[in-house]
XYZ file of C-alpha atoms in Angstrom:
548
model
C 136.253 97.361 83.778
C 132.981 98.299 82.527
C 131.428 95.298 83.939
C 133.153 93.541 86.574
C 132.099 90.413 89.242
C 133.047 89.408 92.367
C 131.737 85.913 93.770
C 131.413 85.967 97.663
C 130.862 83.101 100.060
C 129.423 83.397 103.621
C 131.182 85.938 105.831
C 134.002 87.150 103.786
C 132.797 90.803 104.054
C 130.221 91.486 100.675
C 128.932 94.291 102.743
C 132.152 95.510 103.699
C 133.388 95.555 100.399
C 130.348 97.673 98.671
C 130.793 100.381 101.751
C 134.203 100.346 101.196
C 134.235 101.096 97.499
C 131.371 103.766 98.026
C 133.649 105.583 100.742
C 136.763 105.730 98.630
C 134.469 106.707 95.687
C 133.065 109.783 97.040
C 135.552 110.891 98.860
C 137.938 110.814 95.233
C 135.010 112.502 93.921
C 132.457 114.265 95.981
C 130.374 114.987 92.787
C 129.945 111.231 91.960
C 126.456 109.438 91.822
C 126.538 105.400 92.502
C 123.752 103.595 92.310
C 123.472 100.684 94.637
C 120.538 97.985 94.007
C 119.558 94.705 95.713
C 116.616 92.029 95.534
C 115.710 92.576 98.906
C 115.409 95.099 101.084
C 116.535 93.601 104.105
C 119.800 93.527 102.143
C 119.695 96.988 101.029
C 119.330 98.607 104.522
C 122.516 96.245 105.991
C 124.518 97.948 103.138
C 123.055 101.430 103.622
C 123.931 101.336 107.541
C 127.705 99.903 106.785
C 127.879 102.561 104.655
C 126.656 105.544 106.827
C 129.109 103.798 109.368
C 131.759 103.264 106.574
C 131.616 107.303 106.005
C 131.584 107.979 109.233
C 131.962 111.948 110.085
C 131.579 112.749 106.158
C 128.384 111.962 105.847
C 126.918 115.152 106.224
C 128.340 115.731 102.823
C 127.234 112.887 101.204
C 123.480 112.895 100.251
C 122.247 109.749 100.847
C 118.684 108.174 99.478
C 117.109 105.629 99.727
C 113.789 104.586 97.723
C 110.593 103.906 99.793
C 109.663 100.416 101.360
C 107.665 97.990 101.145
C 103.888 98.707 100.286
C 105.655 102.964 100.360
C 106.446 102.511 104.037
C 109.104 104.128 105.396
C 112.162 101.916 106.121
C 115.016 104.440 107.136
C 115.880 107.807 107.246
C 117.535 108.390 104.327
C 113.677 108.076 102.463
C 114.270 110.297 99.584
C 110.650 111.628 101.050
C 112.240 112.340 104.287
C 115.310 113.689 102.591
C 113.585 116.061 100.702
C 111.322 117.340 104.029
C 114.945 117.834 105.915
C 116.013 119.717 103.279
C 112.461 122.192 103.268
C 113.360 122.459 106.871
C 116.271 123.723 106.819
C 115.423 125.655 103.806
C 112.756 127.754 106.000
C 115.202 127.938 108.714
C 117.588 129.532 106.792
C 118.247 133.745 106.177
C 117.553 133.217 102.772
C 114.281 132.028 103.013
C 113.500 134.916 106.185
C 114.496 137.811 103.057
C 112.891 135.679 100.281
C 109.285 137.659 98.927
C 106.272 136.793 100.864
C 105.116 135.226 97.861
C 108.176 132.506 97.657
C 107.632 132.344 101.564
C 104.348 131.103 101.465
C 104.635 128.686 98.685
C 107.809 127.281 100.089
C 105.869 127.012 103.662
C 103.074 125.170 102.229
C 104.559 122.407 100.919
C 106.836 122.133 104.268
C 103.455 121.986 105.930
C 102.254 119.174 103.178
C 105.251 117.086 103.668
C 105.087 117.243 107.182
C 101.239 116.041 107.453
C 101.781 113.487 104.496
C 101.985 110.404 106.833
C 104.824 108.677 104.704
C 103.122 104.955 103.517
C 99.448 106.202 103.847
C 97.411 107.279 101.442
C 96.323 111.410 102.127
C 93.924 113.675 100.007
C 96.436 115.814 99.305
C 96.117 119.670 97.275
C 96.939 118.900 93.827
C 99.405 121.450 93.889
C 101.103 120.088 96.898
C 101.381 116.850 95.616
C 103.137 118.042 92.365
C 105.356 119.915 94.371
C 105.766 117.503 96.592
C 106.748 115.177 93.686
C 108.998 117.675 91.919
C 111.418 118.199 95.063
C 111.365 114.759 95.510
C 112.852 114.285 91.929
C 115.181 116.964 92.672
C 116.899 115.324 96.017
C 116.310 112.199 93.767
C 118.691 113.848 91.012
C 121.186 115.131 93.087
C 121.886 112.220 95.164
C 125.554 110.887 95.737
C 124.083 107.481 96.619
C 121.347 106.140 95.598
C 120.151 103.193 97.413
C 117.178 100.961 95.787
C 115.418 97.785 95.045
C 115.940 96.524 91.165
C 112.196 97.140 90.822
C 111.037 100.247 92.722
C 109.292 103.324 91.178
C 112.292 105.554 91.968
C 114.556 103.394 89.108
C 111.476 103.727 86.858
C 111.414 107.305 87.581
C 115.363 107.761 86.814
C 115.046 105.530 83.942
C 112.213 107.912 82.131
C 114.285 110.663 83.004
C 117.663 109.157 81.325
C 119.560 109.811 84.454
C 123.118 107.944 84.600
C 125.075 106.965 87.253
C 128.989 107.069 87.376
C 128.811 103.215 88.731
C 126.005 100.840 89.337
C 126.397 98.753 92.265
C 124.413 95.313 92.491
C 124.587 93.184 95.390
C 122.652 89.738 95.829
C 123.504 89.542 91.917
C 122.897 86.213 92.047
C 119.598 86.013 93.102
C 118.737 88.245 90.204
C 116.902 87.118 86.805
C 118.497 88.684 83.506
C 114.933 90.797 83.413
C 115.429 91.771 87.470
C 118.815 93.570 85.985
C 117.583 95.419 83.278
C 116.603 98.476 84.848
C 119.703 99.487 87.174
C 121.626 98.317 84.129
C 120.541 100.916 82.051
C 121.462 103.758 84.301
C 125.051 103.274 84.162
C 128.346 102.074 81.803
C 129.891 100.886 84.982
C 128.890 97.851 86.937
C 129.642 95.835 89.586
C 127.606 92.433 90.455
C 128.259 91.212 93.491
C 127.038 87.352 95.116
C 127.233 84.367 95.141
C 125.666 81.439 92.846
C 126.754 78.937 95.117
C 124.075 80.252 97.365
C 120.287 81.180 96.671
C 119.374 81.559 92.696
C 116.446 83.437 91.616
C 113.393 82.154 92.794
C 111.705 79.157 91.405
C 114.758 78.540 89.347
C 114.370 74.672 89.321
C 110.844 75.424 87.673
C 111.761 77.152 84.983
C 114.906 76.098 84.246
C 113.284 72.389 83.544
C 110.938 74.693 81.203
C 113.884 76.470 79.565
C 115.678 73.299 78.972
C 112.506 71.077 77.723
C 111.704 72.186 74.115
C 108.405 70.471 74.205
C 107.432 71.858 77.566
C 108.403 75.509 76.231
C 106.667 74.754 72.625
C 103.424 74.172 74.650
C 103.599 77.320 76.635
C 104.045 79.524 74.282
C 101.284 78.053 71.988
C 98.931 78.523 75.207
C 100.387 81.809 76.133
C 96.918 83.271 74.944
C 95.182 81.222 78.294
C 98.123 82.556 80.358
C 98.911 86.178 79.899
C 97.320 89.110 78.914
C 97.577 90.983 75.297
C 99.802 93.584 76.786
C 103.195 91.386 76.294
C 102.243 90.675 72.425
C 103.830 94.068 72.303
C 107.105 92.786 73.768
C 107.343 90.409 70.604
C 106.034 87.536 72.234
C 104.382 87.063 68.361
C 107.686 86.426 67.483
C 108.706 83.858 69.706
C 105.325 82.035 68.924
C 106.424 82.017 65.840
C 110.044 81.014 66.403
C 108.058 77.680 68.476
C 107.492 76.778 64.697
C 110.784 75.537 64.060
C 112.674 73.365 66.193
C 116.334 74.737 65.291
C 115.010 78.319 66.274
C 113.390 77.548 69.637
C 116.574 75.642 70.329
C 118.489 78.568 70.115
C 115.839 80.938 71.886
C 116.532 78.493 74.652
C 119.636 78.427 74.978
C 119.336 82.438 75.084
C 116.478 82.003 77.752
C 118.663 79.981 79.894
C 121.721 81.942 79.549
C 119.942 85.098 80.306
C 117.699 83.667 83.520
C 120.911 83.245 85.540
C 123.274 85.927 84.162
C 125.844 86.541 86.994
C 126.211 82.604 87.950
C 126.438 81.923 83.533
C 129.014 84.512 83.378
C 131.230 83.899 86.224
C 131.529 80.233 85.103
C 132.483 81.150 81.688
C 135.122 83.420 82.752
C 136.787 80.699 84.978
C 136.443 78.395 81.966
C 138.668 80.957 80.131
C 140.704 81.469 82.583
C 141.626 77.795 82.727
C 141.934 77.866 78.889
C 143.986 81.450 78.576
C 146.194 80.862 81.737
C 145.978 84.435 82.081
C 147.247 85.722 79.194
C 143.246 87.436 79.001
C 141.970 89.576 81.652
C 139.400 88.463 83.604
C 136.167 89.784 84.578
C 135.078 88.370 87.690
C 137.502 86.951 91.217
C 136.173 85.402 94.372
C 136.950 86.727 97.546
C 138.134 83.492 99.583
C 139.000 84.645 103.319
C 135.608 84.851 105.572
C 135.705 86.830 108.704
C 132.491 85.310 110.216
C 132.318 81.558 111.436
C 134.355 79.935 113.393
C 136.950 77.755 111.864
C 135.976 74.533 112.474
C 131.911 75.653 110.840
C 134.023 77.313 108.269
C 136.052 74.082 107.390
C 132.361 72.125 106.986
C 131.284 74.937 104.123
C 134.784 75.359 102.712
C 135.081 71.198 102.096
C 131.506 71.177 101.068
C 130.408 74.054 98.740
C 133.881 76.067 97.531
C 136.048 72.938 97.030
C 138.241 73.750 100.678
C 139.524 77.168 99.157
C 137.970 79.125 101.567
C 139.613 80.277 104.561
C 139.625 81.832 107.546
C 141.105 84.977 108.877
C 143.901 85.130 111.343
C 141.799 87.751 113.342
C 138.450 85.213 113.236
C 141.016 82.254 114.604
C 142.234 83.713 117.012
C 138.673 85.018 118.275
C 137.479 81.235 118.154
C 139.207 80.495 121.258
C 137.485 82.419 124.042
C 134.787 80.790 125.268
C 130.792 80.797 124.488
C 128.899 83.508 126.317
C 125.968 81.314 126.149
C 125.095 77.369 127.548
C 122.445 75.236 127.419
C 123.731 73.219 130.605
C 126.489 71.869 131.952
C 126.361 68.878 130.196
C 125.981 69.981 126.749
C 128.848 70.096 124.672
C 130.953 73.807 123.738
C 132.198 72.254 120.422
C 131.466 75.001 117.157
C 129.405 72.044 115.684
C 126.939 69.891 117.461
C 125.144 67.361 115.888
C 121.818 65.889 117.781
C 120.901 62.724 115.784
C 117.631 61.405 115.750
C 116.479 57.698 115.321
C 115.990 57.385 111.959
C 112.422 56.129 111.252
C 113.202 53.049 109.648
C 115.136 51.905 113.017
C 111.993 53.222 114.975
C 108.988 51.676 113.247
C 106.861 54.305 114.477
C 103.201 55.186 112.425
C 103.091 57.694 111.448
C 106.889 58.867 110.881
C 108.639 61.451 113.026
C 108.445 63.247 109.254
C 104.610 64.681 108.046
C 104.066 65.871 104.550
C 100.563 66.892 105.440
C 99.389 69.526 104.658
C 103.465 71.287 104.606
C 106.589 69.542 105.437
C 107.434 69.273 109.393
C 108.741 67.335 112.084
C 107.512 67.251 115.313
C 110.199 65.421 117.286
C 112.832 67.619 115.987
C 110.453 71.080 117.172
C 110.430 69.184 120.761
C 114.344 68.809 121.000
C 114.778 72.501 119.812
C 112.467 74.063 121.750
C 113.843 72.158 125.366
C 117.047 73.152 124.209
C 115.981 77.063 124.111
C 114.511 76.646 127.467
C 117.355 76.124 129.037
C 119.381 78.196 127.041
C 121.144 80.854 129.903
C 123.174 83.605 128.856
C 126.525 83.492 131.225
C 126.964 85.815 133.778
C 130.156 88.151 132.106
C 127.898 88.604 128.840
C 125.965 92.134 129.518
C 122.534 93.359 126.982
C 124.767 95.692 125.518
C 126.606 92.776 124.669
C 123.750 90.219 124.028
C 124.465 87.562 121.616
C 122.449 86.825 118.212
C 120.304 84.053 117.487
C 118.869 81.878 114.649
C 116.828 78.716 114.765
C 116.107 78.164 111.158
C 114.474 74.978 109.126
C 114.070 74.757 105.516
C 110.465 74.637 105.458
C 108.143 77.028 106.324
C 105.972 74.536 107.995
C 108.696 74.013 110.660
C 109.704 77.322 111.034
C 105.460 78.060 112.163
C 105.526 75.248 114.398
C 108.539 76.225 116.314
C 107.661 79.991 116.298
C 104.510 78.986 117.659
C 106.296 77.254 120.385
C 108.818 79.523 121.268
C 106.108 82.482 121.683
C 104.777 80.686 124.861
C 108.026 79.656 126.127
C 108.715 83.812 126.034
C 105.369 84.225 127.330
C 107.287 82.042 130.951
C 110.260 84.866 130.536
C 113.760 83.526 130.685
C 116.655 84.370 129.105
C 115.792 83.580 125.446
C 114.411 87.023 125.554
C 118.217 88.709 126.093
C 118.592 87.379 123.046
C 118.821 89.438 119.854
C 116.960 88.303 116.512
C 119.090 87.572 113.403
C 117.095 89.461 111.713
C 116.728 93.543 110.801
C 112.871 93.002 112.567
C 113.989 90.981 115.914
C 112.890 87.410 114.539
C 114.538 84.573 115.805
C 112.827 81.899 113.347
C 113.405 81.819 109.381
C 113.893 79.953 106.692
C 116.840 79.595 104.431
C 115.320 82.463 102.043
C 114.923 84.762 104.449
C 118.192 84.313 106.107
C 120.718 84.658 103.677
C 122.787 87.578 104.112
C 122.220 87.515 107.892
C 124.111 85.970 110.434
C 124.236 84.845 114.351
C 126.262 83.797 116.974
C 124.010 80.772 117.853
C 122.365 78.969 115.425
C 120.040 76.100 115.826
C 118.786 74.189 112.801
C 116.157 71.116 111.981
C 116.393 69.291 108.629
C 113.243 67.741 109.352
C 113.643 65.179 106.791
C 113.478 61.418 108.140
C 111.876 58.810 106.014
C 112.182 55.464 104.828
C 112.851 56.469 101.397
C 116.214 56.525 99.485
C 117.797 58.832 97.045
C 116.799 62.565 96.029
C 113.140 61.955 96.318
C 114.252 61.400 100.423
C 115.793 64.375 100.929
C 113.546 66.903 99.377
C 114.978 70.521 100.051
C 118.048 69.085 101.697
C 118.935 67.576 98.023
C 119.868 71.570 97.150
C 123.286 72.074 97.788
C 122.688 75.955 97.262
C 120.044 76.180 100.206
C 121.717 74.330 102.490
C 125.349 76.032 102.144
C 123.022 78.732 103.204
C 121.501 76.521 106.144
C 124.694 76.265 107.186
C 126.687 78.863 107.000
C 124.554 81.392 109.333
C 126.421 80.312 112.834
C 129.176 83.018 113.835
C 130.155 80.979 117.638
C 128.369 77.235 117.529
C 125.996 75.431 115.193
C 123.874 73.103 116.354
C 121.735 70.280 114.139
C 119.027 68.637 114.761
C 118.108 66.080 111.830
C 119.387 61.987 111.841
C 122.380 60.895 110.410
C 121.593 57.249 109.619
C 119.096 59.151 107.356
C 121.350 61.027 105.314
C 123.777 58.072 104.935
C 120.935 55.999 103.762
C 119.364 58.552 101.756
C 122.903 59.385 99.901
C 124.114 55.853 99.661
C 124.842 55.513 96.292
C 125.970 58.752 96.029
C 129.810 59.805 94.982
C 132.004 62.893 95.705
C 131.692 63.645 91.896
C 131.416 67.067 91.716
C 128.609 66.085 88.963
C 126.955 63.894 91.283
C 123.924 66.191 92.840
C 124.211 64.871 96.461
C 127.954 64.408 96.337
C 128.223 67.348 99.303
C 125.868 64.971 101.492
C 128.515 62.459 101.350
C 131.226 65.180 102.159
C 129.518 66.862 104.874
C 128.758 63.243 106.530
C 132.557 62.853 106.101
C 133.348 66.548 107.373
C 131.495 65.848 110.549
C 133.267 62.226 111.559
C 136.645 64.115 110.977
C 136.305 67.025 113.172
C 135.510 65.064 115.791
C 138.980 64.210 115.862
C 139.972 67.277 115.801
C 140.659 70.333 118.459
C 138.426 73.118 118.064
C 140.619 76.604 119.613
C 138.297 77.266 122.848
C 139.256 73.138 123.482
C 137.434 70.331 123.373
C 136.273 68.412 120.130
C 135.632 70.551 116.987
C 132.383 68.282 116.419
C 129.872 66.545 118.575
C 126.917 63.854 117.723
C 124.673 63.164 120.509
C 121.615 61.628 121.048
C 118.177 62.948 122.472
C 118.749 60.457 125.499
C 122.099 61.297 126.098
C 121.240 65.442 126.057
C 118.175 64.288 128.597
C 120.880 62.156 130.425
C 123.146 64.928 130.595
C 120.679 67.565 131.896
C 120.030 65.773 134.914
């Protein structure tokens, strides 16, 4: 199809899928160019290294590219920079360059010698000829890339864009994360796409903002009346007269709404129009998007808690994955703590406690001070068993959804490293080695142990309670990080207080509270496949209790 989408949960193999295609693409057609294009670049190296693993001994015949970094730093070795400086060097290795004229020889060795002192990411005084031919065969390896790997807003797809180069596919993963303006670019270098995510997970950032913008004609009237105060005269050229003028009439502005909103959140507007087609059509219409509905990451029982909460229990879980889930943990925090896949350490809620001020702070960021306590004993006695080798080490994650937790445990952990131990055998979830995150900057990553505080815990009821926690799309990413064991740290007499009068309406906004609180009391009755319960709750006392 000329546009096509594919919705993918957590761990059914998004990255698999996009290495896959490229593999079977060039090796069909070894002249094809794909581009691929993410929001991230975190995201766009995991792809890049499936795929160099994905093509395996053909990539030597594959040129490879990827634009530049962050801030122009160099983030792999497929830089088109360092491409195009392997190339010179083989180039001036070569017999034709050894019977080339003297002339060719020396020009050709120059800019070898220019690329090779240019200090990728730092700024050089550079011969103005050096850097224009510097530039040029940068273009060139640019141009005659296979695959193309690059941010939705680097300099590279300006660069292909001025020089109306097309692509045989374009390739865009975290597609849901992406505005309708994010997409315009890698749109326009190809007739073919693909949009890959998931809009059941992170949306573009600050969505909640400016959707309540989009949708409020009054609120939108009054910024564009004011856009004079806000923005400079450059986007009056865009036709942002126009729209001022469209503010003028309340039919119009209705309309350019509607548009607004429609084109804000493209891939998740899209998908749900085609399944409302679908459901109208009963496929006598072909549709443009499917959802890939077997994940290959968690274990079953962690699975089962996302599946029932966020995707309406259609996903699934591989035989392969199933069977995996019954050999034991490499990893323990003590005898006494439990080996179930989910572990649930509930704190007093603060109401019960009475305790000025609450376990909860607002001030001057959201944290929780208890819950950093519990999480950072647990990592101290976290002990890698004795049959798991380095080689072999085992991931980990202790994540929060505010970035004044995740400070205040990082903080923490870096002196309980400082004592050694075997936290440090660990490896980071993470491309950089970190351990702590938020939910934005662990989507798309994974772990085998993952450790979590909700830090919410206050006397209040409702949405206003639960802050973050009220956002079903951050916290099926919360959750859904844990390959071998979750483990939660938060209070459950909060979140049944705090969801109270909520329903399992699929309308209702905190109807997956009141499935997940029902998720968890079921699997306790249930087997997980390494034995034992499939869910714990336990108490701070009880885990101190046990440890002795």
């Amino acid at each position: 199809e000329p546009s096509y989408f594919v919705v993918g949960p957590p761990g059914v193999g998004k990255t698999k899928l996009v290495s896959e295609v490229l593999r079977r693409k060039v090796s069909v057609d070894p002249a094809a160019r794909v581009l691929v294009s993410t929001q991230s670049h975190q995201a766009l190296d995991h792809i890049l290294k499936a795929t160099r693993r994905a093509l395996s001994g053909n990539a030597d015949d594959v040129i490879i590219v990827r634009s530049p970094g962050r801030d122009d730093a160099v983030s792999t070795e497929a830089d088109v920079r360092r491409t195009a400086q392997d190339y010179l060097r083989r180039v001036c290795a070569s017999d034709r360059f050894a019977e080339a004229p003297l002339g060719v020889q020396s020009g050709i060795a120059d800019l070898e010698k220019a690329f090779a002192q240019d200090g990728f990411g730092t700024v050089q005084r550079r011969d103005a000829r050096d850097a224009e031919g510097m530039r040029a065969l940068t273009a060139l390896v640019l141009g005659s890339a296979n695959l193309v790997f690059s941010t939705s807003a680097s300099a590279d797809i300006e660069r292909l864009i001025d020089e109306s180069a097309q692509f045989d596919w374009v390739i865009i993963e975290e597609a849901a994360k992406a505005t309708g303006p994010d997409l315009i670019a890698p749109l326009s270098l190809s007739g073919r796409r693909l949009f890959i995510g998931d809009h059941n997970q992170l949306p573009p950032f600050d969505t909640e903002r400016m959707t309540s913008i989009l949708s409020d004609q009054t609120a939108l009237r009054n910024a564009l009346v004011s856009s004079d105060e806000m923005i400079g005269p450059t986007f009056f050229e865009s036709g942002l007269e126009e729209l001022r003028k469209a503010a003028e009439d309340d039919d119009t502005l209705a309309q350019v709404s509607r548009s607004a909103l429609r084109a804000f959140e493209p891939f998740r507007v899209l998908v749900e129009e085609d399944e409302k087609r679908r459901s109208v059509v009963a496929g006598t219409r072909r549709s443009v998007s499917s959802e890939l509905l077997v994940q290959h990451r968690m274990d079953p029982q962690i699975a089962e808690l996302i599946s029932l909460c966020f995707y309406k229990g259609r996903l699934k879980t591989s035989d392969r994955r199933t069977k995996e889930a019954s050999q034991p943990l490499p990893f323990t925090f003590g005898e006494g703590f439990p080996t179930s896949p989910l572990v649930f350490i509930d704190m007093p809620y603060v109401s019960r406690t009475g305790k000025a001020p609450p376990v909860e702070t607002g001030r001057p960021r959201w944290s929780n001070g208890s819950e950093a306590r519990v999480i950072v004993d647990l990592l101290e006695r976290l002990r890698l068993l004795p049959q798991t080798g380095d080689q072999d080490a085992p991931s980990l994650a202790v994540l929060a959804p505010y970035r004044a937790q995740v400070d205040r445990i990082e903080r923490q952990i870096e002196a309980l490293k400082a004592k050694g131990g075997d936290i440090l055998r660990f490896k980071g979830f993470a491309e950089n080695g970190r351990i702590c995150g938020t939910v934005d900057a662990s989507q798309g990553s994974e772990a085998d142990l993952v450790l979590v505080s909700l830090v919410r815990n206050n006397p209040r009821t409702g949405v206003p309670a639960l802050g973050f926690l009220r956002d079903r799309r951050r916290m099926n990413v919360l959750l859904s990080r844990g390959r071998q064991q979750l483990v939660l740290v938060g209070s459950l007499e909060f979140l049944r207080e705090s969801s109270r009068h909520a329903t399992k309406d699929p309308k209702d906004e905190l109807s997956f509270v009141v499935t997940f609180l029902e998720t968890i009391e079921a699997l306790r009755n249930q087997q997980a496949q390494r034995g034992g319960p499939a869910a714990t709750i336990i108490t701070p006392a009880e885990l101190l209790r046990r440890a002795r």
